[in-house]
XYZ file of N, CA and C in Angstrom:
273
model
N -59.194 -107.772 -15.825
C -59.886 -108.119 -17.281
C -60.965 -106.603 -17.327
N -60.881 -106.002 -18.371
C -61.820 -104.832 -18.502
C -63.458 -105.446 -18.779
N -64.167 -104.386 -18.343
C -65.517 -104.742 -18.834
C -66.040 -104.548 -20.233
N -66.947 -105.125 -20.515
C -67.413 -105.260 -21.729
C -67.751 -103.754 -22.397
N -68.302 -102.919 -21.590
C -68.299 -101.461 -22.200
C -66.950 -100.899 -22.382
N -65.690 -100.930 -21.487
C -64.436 -100.693 -21.707
C -64.043 -101.173 -23.079
N -64.066 -102.431 -23.066
C -63.510 -103.151 -24.455
C -64.394 -102.350 -25.735
N -65.454 -102.089 -25.593
C -66.279 -101.629 -26.782
C -65.471 -100.359 -27.048
N -65.264 -99.485 -26.091
C -64.476 -98.198 -26.111
C -63.024 -98.405 -26.863
N -62.427 -99.250 -26.034
C -61.271 -99.617 -26.634
C -61.091 -100.052 -27.996
N -62.235 -100.803 -28.473
C -61.992 -101.328 -29.981
C -62.389 -100.202 -30.751
N -63.391 -99.151 -30.371
C -63.821 -98.050 -31.152
C -62.588 -97.104 -31.373
N -61.611 -96.966 -30.256
C -60.522 -96.017 -30.179
C -59.540 -96.773 -31.221
N -59.247 -98.131 -31.094
C -58.325 -98.821 -32.008
C -58.624 -98.638 -33.493
N -60.102 -98.781 -33.621
C -60.616 -98.786 -34.982
C -60.189 -97.542 -35.883
N -60.229 -96.288 -35.014
C -59.770 -95.071 -35.683
C -58.261 -95.285 -35.842
N -57.498 -96.210 -35.095
C -56.020 -96.031 -35.564
C -55.776 -97.177 -36.797
N -56.989 -97.830 -37.136
C -56.555 -98.786 -38.256
C -56.498 -98.195 -39.786
N -56.601 -96.972 -39.779
C -56.567 -96.280 -41.274
C -55.179 -95.425 -41.099
N -54.519 -95.851 -42.450
C -53.097 -95.301 -42.457
C -53.180 -93.878 -42.418
N -54.136 -93.061 -43.022
C -54.197 -91.596 -42.952
C -54.001 -91.154 -41.669
N -55.106 -91.643 -40.696
C -55.058 -91.308 -39.417
C -53.847 -91.504 -38.672
N -53.301 -92.777 -38.978
C -52.003 -92.867 -38.264
C -50.831 -91.780 -38.502
N -50.909 -91.707 -39.745
C -49.846 -90.275 -40.366
C -50.328 -89.071 -39.571
N -51.483 -88.961 -39.583
C -51.768 -87.589 -39.012
C -51.429 -87.686 -37.459
N -51.704 -88.738 -36.702
C -51.292 -88.883 -35.490
C -49.774 -88.761 -35.213
N -49.115 -89.403 -36.174
C -47.571 -89.219 -36.177
C -46.968 -87.962 -36.204
N -47.823 -87.237 -37.092
C -47.176 -85.621 -37.317
C -47.302 -84.727 -36.150
N -48.803 -85.309 -35.461
C -49.132 -84.286 -34.385
C -48.348 -84.448 -33.217
N -47.556 -85.823 -33.089
C -46.844 -86.265 -31.702
C -45.847 -85.314 -31.828
N -45.208 -84.586 -32.970
C -43.937 -83.687 -32.830
C -44.388 -82.202 -32.793
N -45.947 -82.028 -32.620
C -46.324 -80.779 -32.201
C -47.481 -80.378 -32.890
N -48.018 -79.321 -32.591
C -49.342 -78.618 -33.177
C -49.184 -78.442 -34.768
N -50.126 -78.808 -35.329
C -49.941 -78.294 -36.911
C -51.412 -78.030 -37.374
N -51.536 -77.178 -38.456
C -53.020 -77.022 -39.067
C -53.001 -77.811 -40.136
N -54.206 -77.920 -41.060
C -54.394 -78.770 -41.970
C -53.391 -78.637 -43.069
N -53.142 -77.246 -43.508
C -51.997 -76.998 -44.467
C -51.036 -77.681 -44.332
N -50.403 -77.938 -43.141
C -49.180 -78.458 -42.888
C -49.158 -79.956 -42.849
N -50.566 -80.452 -42.352
C -50.792 -81.869 -42.431
C -50.759 -82.390 -43.970
N -51.448 -81.671 -44.517
C -51.663 -81.936 -46.020
C -50.187 -81.921 -46.691
N -49.713 -81.058 -46.290
C -48.112 -80.940 -47.155
C -47.179 -81.987 -46.659
N -47.195 -82.546 -45.236
C -46.419 -83.567 -44.791
C -46.726 -84.851 -45.187
N -48.145 -85.163 -45.458
C -48.825 -86.218 -45.868
C -48.778 -86.585 -47.427
N -48.866 -85.407 -48.137
C -48.936 -85.302 -49.694
C -50.507 -85.729 -50.025
N -51.247 -85.257 -49.008
C -52.657 -85.478 -49.350
C -53.576 -84.165 -49.545
N -54.557 -84.384 -50.060
C -55.462 -83.135 -50.297
C -56.291 -82.637 -49.066
N -56.497 -81.423 -49.251
C -57.308 -80.918 -47.824
C -58.719 -81.504 -47.507
N -59.447 -81.987 -48.440
C -60.713 -82.733 -48.040
C -60.524 -83.844 -47.440
N -59.527 -84.618 -47.773
C -59.103 -85.997 -47.314
C -58.729 -85.826 -45.894
N -57.779 -84.837 -45.669
C -57.146 -84.761 -44.336
C -58.428 -84.224 -43.314
N -59.063 -83.191 -43.944
C -60.197 -82.651 -43.010
C -61.008 -83.613 -42.484
N -61.478 -84.493 -43.404
C -62.153 -85.682 -43.203
C -61.686 -86.668 -41.921
N -60.571 -87.030 -42.072
C -60.069 -87.818 -41.074
C -59.641 -87.209 -39.683
N -59.220 -85.916 -39.931
C -59.283 -85.082 -38.601
C -60.559 -84.798 -37.929
N -61.705 -84.797 -38.614
C -62.989 -84.804 -38.247
C -63.496 -85.932 -37.170
N -62.995 -87.345 -37.954
C -63.291 -88.663 -37.298
C -62.213 -88.706 -35.856
N -60.917 -88.163 -36.062
C -60.110 -88.281 -35.082
C -60.619 -87.467 -33.713
N -61.293 -86.116 -34.057
C -61.992 -85.451 -33.164
C -62.910 -85.814 -32.507
N -63.962 -86.565 -33.343
C -64.971 -87.058 -32.850
C -64.762 -88.315 -31.765
N -63.718 -88.950 -32.148
C -63.137 -90.025 -31.115
C -62.375 -89.562 -30.015
N -62.025 -88.198 -30.013
C -61.171 -87.770 -29.012
C -59.741 -87.737 -28.897
N -59.249 -88.566 -30.007
C -57.891 -88.461 -30.142
C -56.980 -87.119 -30.212
N -57.726 -86.118 -31.094
C -57.353 -84.914 -31.349
C -58.083 -83.690 -30.886
N -57.343 -82.638 -30.678
C -57.924 -81.694 -30.286
C -58.054 -80.387 -30.999
N -58.819 -79.536 -31.601
C -58.573 -78.384 -32.710
C -58.881 -77.025 -31.855
N -57.820 -76.181 -32.140
C -58.445 -74.774 -31.542
C -57.890 -73.831 -32.566
N -59.070 -72.933 -32.833
C -58.840 -71.854 -33.676
C -58.028 -70.875 -33.534
N -56.947 -70.391 -34.535
C -56.217 -69.700 -34.387
C -56.092 -68.809 -35.658
N -56.605 -67.467 -35.388
C -57.016 -66.612 -36.618
C -57.841 -67.448 -37.536
N -57.542 -67.554 -38.712
C -58.385 -68.099 -39.783
C -58.409 -69.686 -39.896
N -57.348 -70.274 -39.357
C -57.111 -71.703 -39.409
C -57.336 -72.266 -37.986
N -57.313 -73.666 -37.805
C -57.560 -74.523 -36.867
C -56.211 -75.289 -36.663
N -55.560 -75.136 -35.540
C -54.461 -75.799 -35.066
C -54.679 -77.249 -34.360
N -54.075 -78.427 -34.686
C -54.665 -79.580 -34.106
C -53.496 -80.000 -33.142
N -53.703 -80.758 -31.980
C -52.924 -81.449 -31.282
C -53.507 -83.012 -30.718
N -52.672 -83.648 -30.532
C -53.108 -85.006 -29.893
C -53.627 -84.681 -28.483
N -54.706 -85.440 -28.087
C -55.186 -85.306 -26.651
C -54.532 -86.530 -26.134
N -53.392 -85.900 -25.203
C -52.656 -86.893 -24.395
C -53.086 -87.575 -23.545
N -54.233 -87.132 -22.961
C -54.930 -88.044 -21.980
C -55.647 -89.109 -22.592
N -56.130 -88.896 -23.680
C -57.002 -89.742 -24.444
C -56.098 -90.774 -24.953
N -54.978 -90.631 -25.467
C -53.995 -91.431 -25.982
C -53.490 -92.322 -24.765
N -53.286 -91.769 -23.663
C -52.640 -92.514 -22.557
C -53.682 -93.330 -22.113
N -54.963 -93.045 -22.021
C -55.891 -94.028 -21.565
C -56.083 -95.129 -22.763
N -56.124 -94.883 -23.844
C -56.291 -95.886 -24.802
C -54.828 -96.780 -24.915
N -53.661 -96.567 -24.708
C -52.565 -97.249 -24.505
C -52.652 -97.860 -23.275
N -53.200 -97.530 -22.266
C -53.429 -98.156 -20.953
C -54.271 -99.439 -21.000
N -55.253 -99.177 -22.032
C -56.379 -100.189 -22.300
C -55.554 -101.543 -22.786
N -54.614 -101.489 -23.281
C -53.909 -102.538 -23.787
C -53.464 -103.441 -22.423
N -52.745 -102.663 -21.532
C -52.540 -103.492 -20.311
C -53.615 -103.961 -19.572
N -54.593 -103.409 -19.424
C -55.871 -104.181 -18.900
C -56.300 -105.143 -19.286
N -56.418 -105.498 -20.627
C -56.728 -106.742 -21.108
C -56.021 -107.852 -21.033
């Protein structure tokens, strides 16, 4: 059984996944790195909306942004995603 502090962290991570836009972003990033423009186009959403959700995913450690020229390219943090998924097994 997971410790109370671990359960809190897993709940926080799963809370990030409870929003359809964030799930859509992660779904697109699973196929490879993308910038905000590509995510907006793929999801049919506006830049501020996608940027907001990317910020939450970054703060939660689920995605990593790397500056490439004038834009930022995002990828999923595989280690964090694996840790979150392994939390299900521990419960």
